[in-house]
């Protein structure tokens, strides 16, 4: 009888490196692993091509019956540095936010902060290219490696994790491991063990695929600023975000 392959989709990001390392360390799980963009990860889960997925939290409410499958997430208790607004002005003065469609959770969080914290309503406009720079009244919404490098390039950098925690006094989760309705509990347990192994071997995870000159900086970031445990407080924080009714849809820039 042929063994069933557990299909797993994980987002490609510096913060998820320990998760990917842990799954690849498991001989059974690595056969079904796909590491992809957030958009592709969502598509794989929606189409039924993934049993478990590390989904951006902006997407989770759209999947009826999807439940957290492990005790892990990509989260923070304050500044995270891989989710920022950056540009020539402070957030409250921006008229347009140039966002990356491949950063849906970060974009939703920024929209929440604008509505509930800064109480302004800038246009959220898709960034036309990775090389596009902000104008005088614009900010870039950056995630991942580009966000980590933002303080060296821009006079104003606002860390979304820090702003959320200062505003709500809660932690935050940007992506959560979820399973399809009725997913195999034994497979979920095996995934939990693989993720635990990965987080416990974060330095080895970086050695496996990170340029040597970046290992120390990334290890410091992952070990101090990324919170991988998905607990009740983070779940409560997400429900606050989801219940706020904030939506982000591409809007035409009126010029």
Tab-separated table of C-alpha atoms in Angstrom:
chain	number	residue	atom	x	y	z
A	1	UNK	CA	0.000	0.000	0.000
A	2	UNK	CA	1.424	3.379	-1.032
A	3	UNK	CA	2.024	5.845	1.804
A	4	UNK	CA	0.112	9.115	1.649
A	5	UNK	CA	2.363	12.166	1.274
A	6	UNK	CA	1.506	15.031	3.611
A	7	UNK	CA	1.387	18.160	1.454
A	8	UNK	CA	2.782	21.263	3.149
A	9	UNK	CA	3.026	24.832	1.848
A	10	UNK	CA	5.309	27.338	3.577
A	11	UNK	CA	5.972	30.964	2.740
A	12	UNK	CA	9.459	31.849	1.562
A	13	UNK	CA	10.762	34.416	4.046
A	14	UNK	CA	13.772	34.881	6.327
A	15	UNK	CA	11.542	34.461	9.380
A	16	UNK	CA	10.237	31.068	8.179
A	17	UNK	CA	13.724	29.583	7.664
A	18	UNK	CA	13.636	27.487	10.873
A	19	UNK	CA	10.268	26.014	9.889
A	20	UNK	CA	11.516	24.997	6.452
A	21	UNK	CA	14.692	23.552	7.947
A	22	UNK	CA	12.729	21.466	10.443
A	23	UNK	CA	10.389	20.068	7.794
A	24	UNK	CA	13.273	19.220	5.467
A	25	UNK	CA	14.929	17.389	8.339
A	26	UNK	CA	11.972	14.972	8.452
A	27	UNK	CA	12.324	12.334	5.747
A	28	UNK	CA	8.564	11.843	5.386
A	29	UNK	CA	7.444	15.465	5.478
A	30	UNK	CA	10.044	16.959	3.159
A	31	UNK	CA	8.684	15.008	0.177
A	32	UNK	CA	5.467	17.015	0.263
A	33	UNK	CA	6.952	20.444	1.072
A	34	UNK	CA	6.495	23.436	-1.223
A	35	UNK	CA	8.151	26.749	-0.348
A	36	UNK	CA	6.462	29.556	-2.247
A	37	UNK	CA	5.300	33.153	-2.198
A	38	UNK	CA	2.397	34.097	0.096
A	39	UNK	CA	0.070	34.326	-2.925
A	40	UNK	CA	1.056	30.852	-4.137
A	41	UNK	CA	0.797	29.403	-0.624
A	42	UNK	CA	-2.766	30.710	-0.363
A	43	UNK	CA	-3.569	29.310	-3.827
A	44	UNK	CA	-2.220	25.874	-2.925
A	45	UNK	CA	-4.324	25.728	0.219
A	46	UNK	CA	-7.431	27.036	-1.544
A	47	UNK	CA	-7.127	24.506	-4.373
A	48	UNK	CA	-6.698	21.551	-2.016
A	49	UNK	CA	-3.079	21.020	-3.063
A	50	UNK	CA	-1.826	21.541	0.503
A	51	UNK	CA	-2.999	19.792	3.658
A	52	UNK	CA	-1.166	22.234	5.909
A	53	UNK	CA	-0.026	25.764	5.136
A	54	UNK	CA	1.732	28.658	6.790
A	55	UNK	CA	-0.925	31.193	5.815
A	56	UNK	CA	-0.789	34.988	6.098
A	57	UNK	CA	-3.325	35.916	8.758
A	58	UNK	CA	-5.164	38.156	6.307
A	59	UNK	CA	-6.195	35.026	4.367
A	60	UNK	CA	-7.307	32.753	7.208
A	61	UNK	CA	-10.861	34.159	7.646
A	62	UNK	CA	-11.576	33.285	3.999
A	63	UNK	CA	-11.166	29.547	4.652
A	64	UNK	CA	-14.189	28.103	6.431
A	65	UNK	CA	-13.225	25.328	8.794
A	66	UNK	CA	-9.476	25.964	8.663
A	67	UNK	CA	-7.993	25.706	12.148
A	68	UNK	CA	-4.552	26.240	13.672
A	69	UNK	CA	-2.789	22.919	13.200
A	70	UNK	CA	0.260	23.458	15.404
A	71	UNK	CA	1.379	25.716	18.215
A	72	UNK	CA	3.593	27.750	15.874
A	73	UNK	CA	3.332	30.994	13.916
A	74	UNK	CA	5.419	33.911	12.675
A	75	UNK	CA	4.787	36.507	15.344
A	76	UNK	CA	6.223	39.235	17.519
A	77	UNK	CA	5.932	40.825	20.952
A	78	UNK	CA	6.866	44.308	19.783
A	79	UNK	CA	9.349	45.354	17.119
A	80	UNK	CA	9.848	42.700	14.441
A	81	UNK	CA	11.851	44.656	11.793
A	82	UNK	CA	10.531	42.549	8.896
A	83	UNK	CA	7.285	44.538	8.603
A	84	UNK	CA	7.716	48.309	8.299
A	85	UNK	CA	6.512	51.504	6.711
A	86	UNK	CA	9.460	53.424	5.287
A	87	UNK	CA	10.013	56.611	3.319
A	88	UNK	CA	10.522	60.371	3.500
A	89	UNK	CA	7.741	61.179	6.003
A	90	UNK	CA	6.192	59.900	9.220
A	91	UNK	CA	3.164	57.584	8.864
A	92	UNK	CA	0.535	60.131	9.890
A	93	UNK	CA	1.540	62.425	7.020
A	94	UNK	CA	1.310	59.878	4.192
A	95	UNK	CA	-1.343	60.208	1.486
A	96	UNK	CA	-0.430	56.977	-0.330
A	97	UNK	CA	0.975	53.649	0.800
A	98	UNK	CA	2.790	51.634	-1.866
A	99	UNK	CA	2.263	48.053	-0.792
A	100	UNK	CA	3.476	44.692	-2.024
A	101	UNK	CA	0.672	42.225	-2.860
A	102	UNK	CA	3.036	39.532	-1.558
A	103	UNK	CA	2.818	41.065	1.934
A	104	UNK	CA	-0.929	40.725	2.610
A	105	UNK	CA	-0.744	40.364	6.399
A	106	UNK	CA	1.570	43.351	6.752
A	107	UNK	CA	-0.723	45.394	4.503
A	108	UNK	CA	-3.809	44.530	6.536
A	109	UNK	CA	-2.005	45.424	9.760
A	110	UNK	CA	-0.954	48.794	8.319
A	111	UNK	CA	-4.541	49.485	7.228
A	112	UNK	CA	-5.766	48.676	10.740
A	113	UNK	CA	-3.237	51.057	12.304
A	114	UNK	CA	-4.201	53.852	9.929
A	115	UNK	CA	-7.886	53.475	10.761
A	116	UNK	CA	-7.671	52.874	14.499
A	117	UNK	CA	-4.402	54.523	15.554
A	118	UNK	CA	-3.346	57.314	13.201
A	119	UNK	CA	-6.970	57.920	12.128
A	120	UNK	CA	-6.127	58.914	8.594
A	121	UNK	CA	-7.109	57.256	5.329
A	122	UNK	CA	-4.260	57.130	2.807
A	123	UNK	CA	-4.734	55.302	-0.477
A	124	UNK	CA	-3.239	51.826	-0.553
A	125	UNK	CA	-1.748	51.456	-4.030
A	126	UNK	CA	0.126	48.377	-5.317
A	127	UNK	CA	3.804	49.153	-5.699
A	128	UNK	CA	4.391	49.175	-9.458
A	129	UNK	CA	7.776	47.437	-9.232
A	130	UNK	CA	10.355	46.377	-6.679
A	131	UNK	CA	12.494	49.331	-7.756
A	132	UNK	CA	9.750	51.950	-7.350
A	133	UNK	CA	10.581	54.672	-4.813
A	134	UNK	CA	8.091	56.683	-2.767
A	135	UNK	CA	7.192	60.279	-3.582
A	136	UNK	CA	7.093	63.110	-1.069
A	137	UNK	CA	3.740	62.056	0.411
A	138	UNK	CA	4.160	58.302	0.018
A	139	UNK	CA	5.481	55.464	2.119
A	140	UNK	CA	6.614	52.007	1.142
A	141	UNK	CA	5.187	49.027	2.997
A	142	UNK	CA	8.103	46.609	3.210
A	143	UNK	CA	8.442	43.024	4.418
A	144	UNK	CA	11.256	40.498	4.731
A	145	UNK	CA	14.799	41.326	3.689
A	146	UNK	CA	13.902	44.723	2.235
A	147	UNK	CA	12.329	45.737	5.536
A	148	UNK	CA	15.443	44.692	7.450
A	149	UNK	CA	17.504	47.086	5.338
A	150	UNK	CA	15.075	50.020	5.539
A	151	UNK	CA	16.753	51.972	8.396
A	152	UNK	CA	19.852	52.369	6.259
A	153	UNK	CA	17.870	53.884	3.366
A	154	UNK	CA	15.016	55.962	4.754
A	155	UNK	CA	14.737	58.773	7.318
A	156	UNK	CA	11.397	57.501	8.619
A	157	UNK	CA	10.865	53.821	9.456
A	158	UNK	CA	7.846	52.652	11.439
A	159	UNK	CA	7.919	49.079	12.732
A	160	UNK	CA	4.390	47.676	12.436
A	161	UNK	CA	4.915	45.064	15.140
A	162	UNK	CA	6.074	47.713	17.602
A	163	UNK	CA	3.219	50.051	16.687
A	164	UNK	CA	0.603	47.308	17.098
A	165	UNK	CA	1.937	46.275	20.519
A	166	UNK	CA	2.189	49.880	21.734
A	167	UNK	CA	-1.386	50.532	20.574
A	168	UNK	CA	-3.125	47.324	21.678
A	169	UNK	CA	-0.748	45.982	24.378
A	170	UNK	CA	-0.926	42.632	22.600
A	171	UNK	CA	1.484	40.483	20.580
A	172	UNK	CA	0.855	39.831	16.901
A	173	UNK	CA	0.999	36.924	14.467
A	174	UNK	CA	1.694	37.547	10.777
A	175	UNK	CA	1.280	33.945	9.608
A	176	UNK	CA	-0.127	30.836	11.281
A	177	UNK	CA	0.115	27.120	10.496
A	178	UNK	CA	-3.377	25.908	9.594
A	179	UNK	CA	-4.803	22.596	8.460
A	180	UNK	CA	-7.652	21.656	6.192
A	181	UNK	CA	-10.893	20.555	7.885
A	182	UNK	CA	-10.504	16.937	8.970
A	183	UNK	CA	-6.720	16.918	8.539
A	184	UNK	CA	-4.841	13.888	9.846
A	185	UNK	CA	-4.016	14.464	13.544
A	186	UNK	CA	-0.970	12.203	13.302
A	187	UNK	CA	0.368	14.289	10.421
A	188	UNK	CA	-0.293	17.469	12.413
A	189	UNK	CA	1.661	16.035	15.346
A	190	UNK	CA	4.541	15.098	13.065
A	191	UNK	CA	4.529	18.629	11.647
A	192	UNK	CA	4.543	20.064	15.177
A	193	UNK	CA	7.616	17.992	15.999
A	194	UNK	CA	9.390	19.073	12.815
A	195	UNK	CA	8.688	22.746	13.504
A	196	UNK	CA	9.914	22.349	17.078
A	197	UNK	CA	13.142	20.839	15.775
A	198	UNK	CA	13.573	23.714	13.335
A	199	UNK	CA	13.040	26.448	15.919
A	200	UNK	CA	15.396	24.695	18.338
A	201	UNK	CA	18.045	24.608	15.590
A	202	UNK	CA	17.668	28.132	14.216
A	203	UNK	CA	21.388	28.701	13.824
A	204	UNK	CA	21.803	25.471	11.870
A	205	UNK	CA	18.845	26.517	9.714
A	206	UNK	CA	20.698	29.685	8.743
A	207	UNK	CA	23.923	27.823	8.063
A	208	UNK	CA	22.019	25.674	5.579
A	209	UNK	CA	21.089	28.484	3.220
A	210	UNK	CA	22.271	31.940	4.295
A	211	UNK	CA	25.323	33.867	3.047
A	212	UNK	CA	27.979	33.752	5.747
A	213	UNK	CA	28.116	37.527	6.139
A	214	UNK	CA	24.401	37.671	7.036
A	215	UNK	CA	24.175	34.792	9.505
A	216	UNK	CA	24.990	36.780	12.662
A	217	UNK	CA	22.526	39.575	11.844
A	218	UNK	CA	19.709	37.211	10.902
A	219	UNK	CA	20.292	34.973	13.897
A	220	UNK	CA	20.052	37.978	16.202
A	221	UNK	CA	16.780	38.981	14.498
A	222	UNK	CA	15.222	35.508	14.598
A	223	UNK	CA	16.240	34.758	18.173
A	224	UNK	CA	15.263	38.136	19.669
A	225	UNK	CA	12.471	39.616	17.564
A	226	UNK	CA	10.506	36.750	16.019
A	227	UNK	CA	8.126	34.936	18.359
A	228	UNK	CA	7.286	31.519	16.945
A	229	UNK	CA	4.749	30.331	19.534
A	230	UNK	CA	1.054	30.711	18.699
A	231	UNK	CA	-0.697	31.181	22.016
A	232	UNK	CA	-4.045	32.454	23.264
A	233	UNK	CA	-2.905	36.078	23.384
A	234	UNK	CA	-1.924	36.035	19.723
A	235	UNK	CA	-5.214	34.375	18.806
A	236	UNK	CA	-7.070	37.116	20.696
A	237	UNK	CA	-5.012	39.748	18.876
A	238	UNK	CA	-5.938	38.260	15.503
A	239	UNK	CA	-9.614	38.236	16.377
A	240	UNK	CA	-9.312	41.925	17.234
A	241	UNK	CA	-7.839	42.533	13.786
A	242	UNK	CA	-10.390	40.380	11.947
A	243	UNK	CA	-13.365	41.803	13.841
A	244	UNK	CA	-12.314	45.373	13.070
A	245	UNK	CA	-13.727	45.008	9.563
A	246	UNK	CA	-10.651	46.528	7.921
A	247	UNK	CA	-10.233	45.609	4.263
A	248	UNK	CA	-7.522	46.440	1.757
A	249	UNK	CA	-8.407	46.545	-1.922
A	250	UNK	CA	-6.213	47.978	-4.693
A	251	UNK	CA	-7.256	51.548	-5.396
A	252	UNK	CA	-6.500	53.689	-8.386
A	253	UNK	CA	-4.273	56.628	-7.614
A	254	UNK	CA	-6.168	59.789	-8.609
A	255	UNK	CA	-2.951	61.689	-8.998
